[in-house]
N, CA and C of each residue as an Amber inpcrd file, in Angstrom:
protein
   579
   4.2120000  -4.6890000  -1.1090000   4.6030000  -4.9980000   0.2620000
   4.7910000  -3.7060000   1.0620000   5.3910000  -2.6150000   0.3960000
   5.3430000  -1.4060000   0.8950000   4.4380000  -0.6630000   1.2560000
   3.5640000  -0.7660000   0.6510000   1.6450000  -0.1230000   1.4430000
   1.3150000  -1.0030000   2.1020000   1.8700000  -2.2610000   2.8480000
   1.1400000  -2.6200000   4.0540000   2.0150000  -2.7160000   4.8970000
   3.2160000  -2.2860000   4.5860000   3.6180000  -1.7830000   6.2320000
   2.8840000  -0.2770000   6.6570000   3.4300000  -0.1390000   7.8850000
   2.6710000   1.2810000   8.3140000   3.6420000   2.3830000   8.0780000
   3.2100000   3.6440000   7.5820000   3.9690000   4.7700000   7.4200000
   4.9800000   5.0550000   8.6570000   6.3980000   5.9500000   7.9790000
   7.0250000   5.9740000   9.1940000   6.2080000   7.6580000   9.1910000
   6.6620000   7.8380000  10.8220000   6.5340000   9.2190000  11.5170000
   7.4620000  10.1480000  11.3000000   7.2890000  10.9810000   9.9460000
   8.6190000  12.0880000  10.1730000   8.2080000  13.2480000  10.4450000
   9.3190000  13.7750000  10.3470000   9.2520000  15.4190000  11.1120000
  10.4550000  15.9700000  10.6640000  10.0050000  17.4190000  10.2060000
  10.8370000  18.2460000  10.5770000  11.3070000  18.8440000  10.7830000
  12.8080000  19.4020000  11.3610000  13.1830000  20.2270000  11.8870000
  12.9290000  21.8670000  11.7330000  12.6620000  22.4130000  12.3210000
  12.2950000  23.9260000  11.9040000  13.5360000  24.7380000  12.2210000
  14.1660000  24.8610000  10.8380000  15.7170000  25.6560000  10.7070000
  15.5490000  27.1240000  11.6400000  13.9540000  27.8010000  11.3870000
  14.3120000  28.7980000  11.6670000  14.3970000  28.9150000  13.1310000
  13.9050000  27.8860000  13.7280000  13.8940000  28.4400000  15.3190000
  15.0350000  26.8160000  16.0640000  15.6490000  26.1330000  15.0820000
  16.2470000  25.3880000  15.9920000  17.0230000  23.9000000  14.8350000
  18.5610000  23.9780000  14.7000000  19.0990000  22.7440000  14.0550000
  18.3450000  21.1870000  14.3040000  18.5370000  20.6250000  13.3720000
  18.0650000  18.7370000  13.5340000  18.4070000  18.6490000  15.0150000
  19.7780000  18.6610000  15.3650000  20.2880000  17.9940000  16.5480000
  19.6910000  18.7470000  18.3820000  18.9560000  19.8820000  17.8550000
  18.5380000  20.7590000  18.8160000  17.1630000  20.2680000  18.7720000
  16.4180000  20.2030000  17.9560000  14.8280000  19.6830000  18.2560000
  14.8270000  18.4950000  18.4370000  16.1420000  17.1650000  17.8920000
  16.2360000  16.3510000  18.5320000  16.1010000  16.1320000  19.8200000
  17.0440000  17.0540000  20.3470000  17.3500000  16.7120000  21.9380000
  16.0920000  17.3290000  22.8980000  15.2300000  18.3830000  22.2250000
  13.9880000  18.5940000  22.9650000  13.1250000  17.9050000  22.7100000
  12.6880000  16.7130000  21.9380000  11.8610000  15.5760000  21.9590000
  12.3140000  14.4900000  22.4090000  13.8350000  14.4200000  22.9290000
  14.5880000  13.6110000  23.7090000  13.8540000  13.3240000  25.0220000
  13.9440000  14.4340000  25.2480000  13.2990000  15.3690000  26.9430000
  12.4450000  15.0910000  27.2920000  11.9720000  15.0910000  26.0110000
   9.2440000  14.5450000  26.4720000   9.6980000  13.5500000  26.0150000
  10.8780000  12.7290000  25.8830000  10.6620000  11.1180000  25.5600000
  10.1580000  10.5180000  24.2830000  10.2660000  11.1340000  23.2620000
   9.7820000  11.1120000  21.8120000  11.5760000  10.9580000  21.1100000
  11.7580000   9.4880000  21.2160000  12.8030000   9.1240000  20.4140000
  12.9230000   9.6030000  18.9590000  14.1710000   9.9720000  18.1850000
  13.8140000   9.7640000  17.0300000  15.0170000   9.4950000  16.3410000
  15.4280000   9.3070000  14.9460000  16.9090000   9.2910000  14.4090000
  16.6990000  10.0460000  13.4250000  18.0120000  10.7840000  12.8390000
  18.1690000  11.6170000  11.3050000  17.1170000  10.6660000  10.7580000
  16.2880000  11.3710000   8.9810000  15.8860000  10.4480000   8.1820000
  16.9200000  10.2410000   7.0810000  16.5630000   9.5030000   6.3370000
  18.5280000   9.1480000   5.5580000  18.9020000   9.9780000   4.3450000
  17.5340000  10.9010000   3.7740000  17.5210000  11.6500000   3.1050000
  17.5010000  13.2790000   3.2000000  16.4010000  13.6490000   3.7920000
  16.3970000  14.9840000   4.1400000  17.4500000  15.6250000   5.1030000
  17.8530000  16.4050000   4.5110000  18.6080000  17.2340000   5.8480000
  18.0600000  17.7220000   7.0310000  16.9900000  17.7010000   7.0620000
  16.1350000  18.5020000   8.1380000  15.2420000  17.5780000   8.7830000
  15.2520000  16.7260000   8.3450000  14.2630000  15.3440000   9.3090000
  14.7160000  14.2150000  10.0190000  13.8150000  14.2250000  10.9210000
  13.6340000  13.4390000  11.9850000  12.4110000  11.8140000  11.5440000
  13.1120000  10.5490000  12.2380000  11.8460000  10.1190000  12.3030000
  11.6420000   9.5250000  13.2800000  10.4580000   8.7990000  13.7140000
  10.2410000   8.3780000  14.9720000   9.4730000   7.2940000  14.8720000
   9.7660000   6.6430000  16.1030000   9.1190000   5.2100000  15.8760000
   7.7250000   5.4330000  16.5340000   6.8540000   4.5400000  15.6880000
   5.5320000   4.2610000  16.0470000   4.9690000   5.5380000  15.6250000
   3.7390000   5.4580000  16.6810000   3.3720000   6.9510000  16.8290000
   2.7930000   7.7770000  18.1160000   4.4190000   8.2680000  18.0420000
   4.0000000   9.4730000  19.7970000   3.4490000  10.4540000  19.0390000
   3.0810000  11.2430000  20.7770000   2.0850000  12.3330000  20.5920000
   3.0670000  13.5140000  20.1760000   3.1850000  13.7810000  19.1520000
   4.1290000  14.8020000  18.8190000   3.7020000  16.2350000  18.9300000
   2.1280000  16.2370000  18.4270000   1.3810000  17.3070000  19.0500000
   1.1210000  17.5410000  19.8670000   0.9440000  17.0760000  21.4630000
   1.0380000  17.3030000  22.4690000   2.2470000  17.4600000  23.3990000
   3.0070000  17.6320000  22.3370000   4.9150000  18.0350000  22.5660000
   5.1410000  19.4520000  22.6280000   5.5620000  19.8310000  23.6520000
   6.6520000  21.0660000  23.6510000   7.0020000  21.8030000  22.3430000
   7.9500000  20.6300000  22.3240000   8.8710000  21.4890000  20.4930000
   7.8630000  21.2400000  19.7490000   7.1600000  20.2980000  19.5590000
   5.7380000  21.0620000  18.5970000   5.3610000  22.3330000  18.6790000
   4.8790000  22.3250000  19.7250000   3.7130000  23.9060000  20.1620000
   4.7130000  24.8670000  20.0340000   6.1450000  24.8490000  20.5470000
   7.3380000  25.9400000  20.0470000   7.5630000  26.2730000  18.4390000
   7.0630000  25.0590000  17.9150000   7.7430000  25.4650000  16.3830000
   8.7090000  25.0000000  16.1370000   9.4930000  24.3760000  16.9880000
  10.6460000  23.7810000  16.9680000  10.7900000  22.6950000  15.6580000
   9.5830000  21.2610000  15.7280000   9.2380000  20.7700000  14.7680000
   7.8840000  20.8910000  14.1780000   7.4210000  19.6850000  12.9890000
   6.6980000  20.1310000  11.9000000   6.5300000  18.6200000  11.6760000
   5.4080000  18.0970000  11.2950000   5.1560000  16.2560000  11.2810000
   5.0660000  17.0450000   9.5880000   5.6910000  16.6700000   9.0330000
   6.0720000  16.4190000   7.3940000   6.5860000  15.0490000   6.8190000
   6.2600000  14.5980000   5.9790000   6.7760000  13.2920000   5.5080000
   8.3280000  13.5290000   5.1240000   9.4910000  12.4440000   4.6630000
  10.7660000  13.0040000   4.0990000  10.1280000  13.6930000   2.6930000
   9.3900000  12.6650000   1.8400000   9.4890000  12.7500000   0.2440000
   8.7030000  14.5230000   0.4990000   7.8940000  14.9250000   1.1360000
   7.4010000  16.3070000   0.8050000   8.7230000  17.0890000   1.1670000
   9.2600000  16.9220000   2.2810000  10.4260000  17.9760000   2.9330000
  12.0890000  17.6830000   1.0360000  11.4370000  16.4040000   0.8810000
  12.5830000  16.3170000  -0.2680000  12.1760000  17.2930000  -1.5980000
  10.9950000  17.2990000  -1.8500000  10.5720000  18.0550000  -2.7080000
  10.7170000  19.6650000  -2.2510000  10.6930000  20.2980000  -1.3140000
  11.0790000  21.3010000  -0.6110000  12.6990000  21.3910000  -1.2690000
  13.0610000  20.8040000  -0.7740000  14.7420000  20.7180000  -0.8730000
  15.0630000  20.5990000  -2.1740000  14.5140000  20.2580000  -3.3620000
  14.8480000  20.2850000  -4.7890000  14.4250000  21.8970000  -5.2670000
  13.3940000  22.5880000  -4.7590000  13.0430000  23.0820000  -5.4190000
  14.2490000  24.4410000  -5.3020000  15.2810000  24.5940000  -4.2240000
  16.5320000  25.1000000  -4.1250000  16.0790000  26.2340000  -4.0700000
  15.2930000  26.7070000  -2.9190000  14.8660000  28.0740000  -2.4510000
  15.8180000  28.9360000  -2.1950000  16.3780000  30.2450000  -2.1610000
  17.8100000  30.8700000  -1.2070000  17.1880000  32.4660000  -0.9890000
  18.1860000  32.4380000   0.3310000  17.3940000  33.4870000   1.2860000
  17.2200000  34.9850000  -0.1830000  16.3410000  35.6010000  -0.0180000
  16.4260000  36.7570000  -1.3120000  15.5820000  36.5200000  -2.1710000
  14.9730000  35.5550000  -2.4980000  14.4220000  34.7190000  -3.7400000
  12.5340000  35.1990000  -3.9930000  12.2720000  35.1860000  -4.5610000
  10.7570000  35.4050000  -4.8190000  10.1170000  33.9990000  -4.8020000
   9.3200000  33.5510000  -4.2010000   8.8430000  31.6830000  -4.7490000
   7.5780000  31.7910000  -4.3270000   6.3850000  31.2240000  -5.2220000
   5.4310000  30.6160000  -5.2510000   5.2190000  29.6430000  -4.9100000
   4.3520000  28.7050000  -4.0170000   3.9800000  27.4610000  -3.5300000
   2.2700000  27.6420000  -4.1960000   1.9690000  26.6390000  -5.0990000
   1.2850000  27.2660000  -6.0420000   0.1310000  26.6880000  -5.8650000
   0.1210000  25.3670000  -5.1450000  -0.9970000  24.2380000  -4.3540000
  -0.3640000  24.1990000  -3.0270000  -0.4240000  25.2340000  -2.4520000
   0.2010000  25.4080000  -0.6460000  -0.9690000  24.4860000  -0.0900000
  -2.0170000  24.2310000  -0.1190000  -2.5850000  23.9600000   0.8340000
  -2.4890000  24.3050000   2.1410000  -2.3390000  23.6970000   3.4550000
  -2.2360000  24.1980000   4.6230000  -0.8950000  24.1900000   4.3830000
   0.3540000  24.3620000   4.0610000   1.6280000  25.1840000   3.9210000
   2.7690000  24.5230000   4.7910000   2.4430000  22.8410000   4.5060000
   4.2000000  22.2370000   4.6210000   4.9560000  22.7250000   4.3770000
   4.9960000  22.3960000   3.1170000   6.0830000  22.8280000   2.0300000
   6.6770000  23.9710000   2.0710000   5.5730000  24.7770000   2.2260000
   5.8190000  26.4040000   2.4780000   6.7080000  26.9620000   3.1190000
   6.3130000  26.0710000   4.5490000   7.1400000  26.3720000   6.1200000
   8.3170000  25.7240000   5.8900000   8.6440000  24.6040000   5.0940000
   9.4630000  23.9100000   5.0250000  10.7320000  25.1340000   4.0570000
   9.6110000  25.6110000   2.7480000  10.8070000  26.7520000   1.7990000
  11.1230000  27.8270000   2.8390000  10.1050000  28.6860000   3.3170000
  10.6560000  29.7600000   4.8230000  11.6560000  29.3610000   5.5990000
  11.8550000  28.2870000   6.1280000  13.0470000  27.9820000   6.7130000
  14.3340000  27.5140000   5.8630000  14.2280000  27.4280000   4.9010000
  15.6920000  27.2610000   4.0980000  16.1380000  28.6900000   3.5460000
  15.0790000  29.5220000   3.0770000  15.4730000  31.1730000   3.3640000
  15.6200000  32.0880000   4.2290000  15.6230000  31.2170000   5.5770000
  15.5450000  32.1310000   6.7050000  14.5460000  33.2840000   7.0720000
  13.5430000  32.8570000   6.2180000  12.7430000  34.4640000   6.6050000
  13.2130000  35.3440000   5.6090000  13.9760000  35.3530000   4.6640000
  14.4930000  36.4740000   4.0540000  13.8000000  35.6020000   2.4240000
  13.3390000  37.4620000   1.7950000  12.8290000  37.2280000   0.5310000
  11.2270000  36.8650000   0.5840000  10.9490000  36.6130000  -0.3940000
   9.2360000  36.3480000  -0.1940000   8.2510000  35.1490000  -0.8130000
   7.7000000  34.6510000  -0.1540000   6.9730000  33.1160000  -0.4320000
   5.2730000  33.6200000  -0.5100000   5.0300000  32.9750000  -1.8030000
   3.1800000  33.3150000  -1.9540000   2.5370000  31.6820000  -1.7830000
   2.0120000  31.8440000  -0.8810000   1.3360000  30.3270000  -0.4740000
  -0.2150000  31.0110000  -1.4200000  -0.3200000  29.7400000  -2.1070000
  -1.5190000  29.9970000  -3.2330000  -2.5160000  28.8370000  -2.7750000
  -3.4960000  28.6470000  -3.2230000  -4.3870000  27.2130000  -2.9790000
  -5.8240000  28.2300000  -3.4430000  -6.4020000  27.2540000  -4.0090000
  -7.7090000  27.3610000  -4.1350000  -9.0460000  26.9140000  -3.7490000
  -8.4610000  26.6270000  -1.9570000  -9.1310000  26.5640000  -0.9960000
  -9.3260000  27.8860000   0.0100000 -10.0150000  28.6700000   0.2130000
  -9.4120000  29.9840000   1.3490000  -9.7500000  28.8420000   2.6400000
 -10.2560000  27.6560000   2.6920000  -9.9510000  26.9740000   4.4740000
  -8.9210000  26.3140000   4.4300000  -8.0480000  25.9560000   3.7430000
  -6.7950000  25.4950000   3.4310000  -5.8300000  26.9800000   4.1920000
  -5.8890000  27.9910000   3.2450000  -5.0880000  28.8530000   3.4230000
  -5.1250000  29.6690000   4.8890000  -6.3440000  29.4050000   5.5130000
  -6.8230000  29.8520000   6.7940000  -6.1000000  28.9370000   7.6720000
  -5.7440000  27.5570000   7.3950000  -5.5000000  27.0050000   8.6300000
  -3.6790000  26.9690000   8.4850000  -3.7000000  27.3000000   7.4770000
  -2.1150000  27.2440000   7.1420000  -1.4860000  29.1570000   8.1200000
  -2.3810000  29.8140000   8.3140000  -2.1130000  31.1480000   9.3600000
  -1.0780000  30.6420000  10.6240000  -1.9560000  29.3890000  11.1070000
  -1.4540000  29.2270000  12.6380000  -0.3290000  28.2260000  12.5180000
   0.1100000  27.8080000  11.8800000   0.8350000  27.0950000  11.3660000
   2.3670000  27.9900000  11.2940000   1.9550000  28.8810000  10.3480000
   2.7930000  30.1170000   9.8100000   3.1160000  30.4350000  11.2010000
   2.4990000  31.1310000  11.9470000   2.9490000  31.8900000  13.4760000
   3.6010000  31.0840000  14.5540000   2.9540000  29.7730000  14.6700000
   4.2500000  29.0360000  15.2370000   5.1130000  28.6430000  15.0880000
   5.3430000  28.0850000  13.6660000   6.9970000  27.8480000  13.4590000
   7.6990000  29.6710000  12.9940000   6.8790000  30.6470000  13.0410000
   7.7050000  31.9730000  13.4600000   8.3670000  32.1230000  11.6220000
   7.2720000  32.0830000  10.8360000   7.1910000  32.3320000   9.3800000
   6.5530000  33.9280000   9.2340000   8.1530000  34.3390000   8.4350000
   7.1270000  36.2270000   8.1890000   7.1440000  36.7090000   6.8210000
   7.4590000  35.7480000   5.8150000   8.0120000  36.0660000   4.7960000
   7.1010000  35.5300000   3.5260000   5.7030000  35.5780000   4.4290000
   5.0510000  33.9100000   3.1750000   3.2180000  35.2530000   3.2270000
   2.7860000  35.4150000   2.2070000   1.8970000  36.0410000   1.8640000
   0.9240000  34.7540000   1.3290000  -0.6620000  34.8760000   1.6750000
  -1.1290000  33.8400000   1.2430000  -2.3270000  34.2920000   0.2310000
  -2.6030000  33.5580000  -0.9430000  -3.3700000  34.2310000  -2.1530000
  -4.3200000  32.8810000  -2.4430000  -5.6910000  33.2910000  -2.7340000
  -6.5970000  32.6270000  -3.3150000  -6.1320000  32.4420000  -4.7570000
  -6.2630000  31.5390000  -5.3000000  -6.5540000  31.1530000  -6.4410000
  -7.5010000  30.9550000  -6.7610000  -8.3660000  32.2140000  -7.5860000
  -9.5700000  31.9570000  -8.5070000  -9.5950000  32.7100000  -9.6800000
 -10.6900000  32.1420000 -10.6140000 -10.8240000  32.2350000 -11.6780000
 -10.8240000  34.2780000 -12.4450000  -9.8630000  34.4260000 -13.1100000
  -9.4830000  35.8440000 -13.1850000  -8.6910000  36.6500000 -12.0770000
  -8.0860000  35.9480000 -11.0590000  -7.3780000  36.7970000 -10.4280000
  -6.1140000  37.6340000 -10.4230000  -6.6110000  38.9440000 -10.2470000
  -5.3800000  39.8620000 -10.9150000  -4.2430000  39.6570000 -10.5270000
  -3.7730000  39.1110000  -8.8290000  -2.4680000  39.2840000  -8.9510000
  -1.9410000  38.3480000  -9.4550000  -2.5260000  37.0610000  -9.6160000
  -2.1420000  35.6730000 -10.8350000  -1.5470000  36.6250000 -11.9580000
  -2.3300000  36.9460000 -12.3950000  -1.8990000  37.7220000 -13.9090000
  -0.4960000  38.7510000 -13.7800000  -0.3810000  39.4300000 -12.9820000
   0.4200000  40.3350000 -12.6360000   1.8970000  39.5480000 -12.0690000
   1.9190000  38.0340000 -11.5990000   2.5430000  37.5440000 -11.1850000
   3.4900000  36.6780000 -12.1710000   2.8450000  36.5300000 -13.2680000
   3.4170000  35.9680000 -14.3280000   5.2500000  36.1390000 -14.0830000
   6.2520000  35.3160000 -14.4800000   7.3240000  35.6360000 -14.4860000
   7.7530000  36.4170000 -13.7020000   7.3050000  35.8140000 -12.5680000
   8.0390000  37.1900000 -11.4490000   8.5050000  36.4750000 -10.2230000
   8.3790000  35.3020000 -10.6350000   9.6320000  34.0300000  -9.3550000
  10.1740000  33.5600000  -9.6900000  11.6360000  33.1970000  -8.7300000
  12.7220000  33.0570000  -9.0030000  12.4810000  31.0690000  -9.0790000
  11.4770000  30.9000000  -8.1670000  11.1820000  29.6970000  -8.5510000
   9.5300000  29.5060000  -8.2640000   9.0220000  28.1840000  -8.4580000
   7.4200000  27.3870000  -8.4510000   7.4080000  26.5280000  -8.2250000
   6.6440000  26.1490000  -7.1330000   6.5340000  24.7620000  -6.9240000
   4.9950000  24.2640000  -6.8930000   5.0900000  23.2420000  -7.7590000
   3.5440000  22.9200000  -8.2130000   3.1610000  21.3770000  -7.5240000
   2.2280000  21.1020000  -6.6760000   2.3410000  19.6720000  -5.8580000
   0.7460000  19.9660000  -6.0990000   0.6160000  19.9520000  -7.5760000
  -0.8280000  19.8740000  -8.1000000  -1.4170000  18.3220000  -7.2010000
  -2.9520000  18.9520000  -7.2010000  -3.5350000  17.5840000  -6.7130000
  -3.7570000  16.6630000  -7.5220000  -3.5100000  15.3170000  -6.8500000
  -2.9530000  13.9080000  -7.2540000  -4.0840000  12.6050000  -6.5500000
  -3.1710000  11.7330000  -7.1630000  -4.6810000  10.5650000  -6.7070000
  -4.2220000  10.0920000  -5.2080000  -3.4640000  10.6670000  -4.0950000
  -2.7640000  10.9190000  -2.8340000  -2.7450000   9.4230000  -2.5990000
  -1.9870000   8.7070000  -3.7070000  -1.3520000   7.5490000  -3.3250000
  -0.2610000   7.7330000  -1.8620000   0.7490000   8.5290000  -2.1980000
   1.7340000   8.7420000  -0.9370000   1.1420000   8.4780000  -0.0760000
  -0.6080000   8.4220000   0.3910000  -1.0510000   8.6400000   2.0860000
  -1.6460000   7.0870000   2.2620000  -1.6400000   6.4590000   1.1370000
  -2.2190000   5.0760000   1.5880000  -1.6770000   4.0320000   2.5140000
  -0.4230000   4.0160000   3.0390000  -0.2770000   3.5530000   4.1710000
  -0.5680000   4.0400000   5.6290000  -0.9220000   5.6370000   5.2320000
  -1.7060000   6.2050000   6.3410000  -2.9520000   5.9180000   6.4250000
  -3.8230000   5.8670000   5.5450000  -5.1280000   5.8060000   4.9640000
  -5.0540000   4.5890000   3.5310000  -5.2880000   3.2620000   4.2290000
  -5.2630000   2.5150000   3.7910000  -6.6940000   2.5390000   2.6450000
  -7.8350000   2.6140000   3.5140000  -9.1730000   2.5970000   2.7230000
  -9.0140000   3.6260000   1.7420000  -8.3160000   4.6840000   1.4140000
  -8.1810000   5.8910000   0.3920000  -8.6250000   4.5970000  -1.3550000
  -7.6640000   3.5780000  -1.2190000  -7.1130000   3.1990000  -2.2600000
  -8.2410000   2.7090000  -2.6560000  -9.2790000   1.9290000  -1.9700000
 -10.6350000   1.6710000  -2.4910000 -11.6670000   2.3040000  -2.9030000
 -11.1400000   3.8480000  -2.5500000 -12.3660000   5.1550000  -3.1160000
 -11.8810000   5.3980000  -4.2960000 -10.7470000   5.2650000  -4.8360000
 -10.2910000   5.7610000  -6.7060000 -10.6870000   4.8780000  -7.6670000
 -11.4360000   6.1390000  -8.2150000 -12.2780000   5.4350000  -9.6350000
 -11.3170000   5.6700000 -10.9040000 -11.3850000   5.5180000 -11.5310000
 -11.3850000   6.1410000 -13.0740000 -11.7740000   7.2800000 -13.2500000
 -13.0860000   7.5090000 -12.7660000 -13.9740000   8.9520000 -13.4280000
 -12.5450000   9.9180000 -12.0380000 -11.9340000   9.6630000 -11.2930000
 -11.2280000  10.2130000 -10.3050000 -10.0540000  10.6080000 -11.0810000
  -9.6320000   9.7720000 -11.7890000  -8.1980000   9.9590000 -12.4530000
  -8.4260000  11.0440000 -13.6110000  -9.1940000  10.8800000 -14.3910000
  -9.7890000  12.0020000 -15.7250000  -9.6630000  13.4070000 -15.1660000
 -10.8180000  13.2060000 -13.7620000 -10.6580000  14.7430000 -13.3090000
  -9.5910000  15.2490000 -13.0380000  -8.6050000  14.5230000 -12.4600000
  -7.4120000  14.9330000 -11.7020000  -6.1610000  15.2800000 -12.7990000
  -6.6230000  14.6740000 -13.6960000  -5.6720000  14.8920000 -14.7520000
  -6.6720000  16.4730000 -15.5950000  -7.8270000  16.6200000 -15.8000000
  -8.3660000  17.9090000 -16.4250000  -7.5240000  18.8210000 -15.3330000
  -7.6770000  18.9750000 -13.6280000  -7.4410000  19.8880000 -12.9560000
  -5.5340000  20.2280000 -13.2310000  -5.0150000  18.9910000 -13.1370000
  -3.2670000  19.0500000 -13.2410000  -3.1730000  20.0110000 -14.9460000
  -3.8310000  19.8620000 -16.0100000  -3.6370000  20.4620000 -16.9330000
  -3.7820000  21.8990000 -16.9060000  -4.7760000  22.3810000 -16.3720000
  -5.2430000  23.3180000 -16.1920000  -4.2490000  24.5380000 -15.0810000
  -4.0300000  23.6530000 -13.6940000  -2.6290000  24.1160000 -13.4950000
  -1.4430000  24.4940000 -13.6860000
């Protein structure tokens, strides 16, 4: 019953440039209602779906359209300002932006992916929510600073790729493209990670 309702709209808050109750009240302003989400400390959600990207506190950095459960996984992984951390499947760099703002900018974040157009689009991302602390690294096969990196963070966060059930109420048709031969691979690649 839960994959056919429609996903809610969350967001959130970007600690470093502005509290929940402050990017609240500037999506107040452009008329983009929203309430705390009941879990995350840092999220917002909103009904339906406004243009959040064509918002102010978007384009400021203010907020960040993140789901709760990713911003919750952020929040377990108990980042603190000083810390060394790897985001190890950053992709374009939720999560990332999400660990930068619970350290304030302080200490250092390696956004990894083994996409370089992943890690390219995760740049502009980085500069508007006003992220300076996040270095971004290819992951490929023999790479030295992989090797050199061994045991050298204080934490890791691994959001290896998955059969992206979470998005099927966004992307309902997703659920009719997974095969079997889909699951094998995904499980060779998660091992291998």
């Amino acid at each position: 019953a839960a994959f056919d309702a429609p996903a809610p709209s969350d967001l959130r808050a970007n600690l470093l440039k502005a509290t929940r109750e402050e990017a609240r009240a500037a999506l107040a302003a452009e008329g983009i209602a929203t309430v705390p989400t009941p879990f995350s400390p840092w999220g917002l959600r909103a009904e339906g779906r406004p243009p959040v990207t064509a918002s102010r506190a978007f384009r400021d950095g203010l907020v960040e359209i993140q789901d709760e459960g990713s911003q919750l996984i952020a929040a377990m992984a108990d980042a603190r300002p000083g810390m060394r951390v790897c985001d190890f499947c950053a992709g374009a760099a939720g999560k990332t932006l999400a660990l930068a703002a619970v350290m304030g900018n302080r200490g250092q974040i390696v956004a990894a992916d083994v996409s370089a157009a992943r890690l390219e689009a995760a740049a502009k991302r980085l500069r508007r929510a006003g992220v300076s602390n996040v270095e971004r690294r290819l992951i490929e096969p023999g790479a030295k600073w992989l090797k050199r990196a061994v045991g050298g963070f204080d934490r890791v966060l691994v959001d290896a790729p998955c059969t992206g059930t979470g998005t099927w109420r966004r992307k309902p048709d997703a659920r009719l493209r997974l095969a079997e031969a889909d699951l094998l691979d995904l499980a060779q690649k998660q091992s291998v990670i």
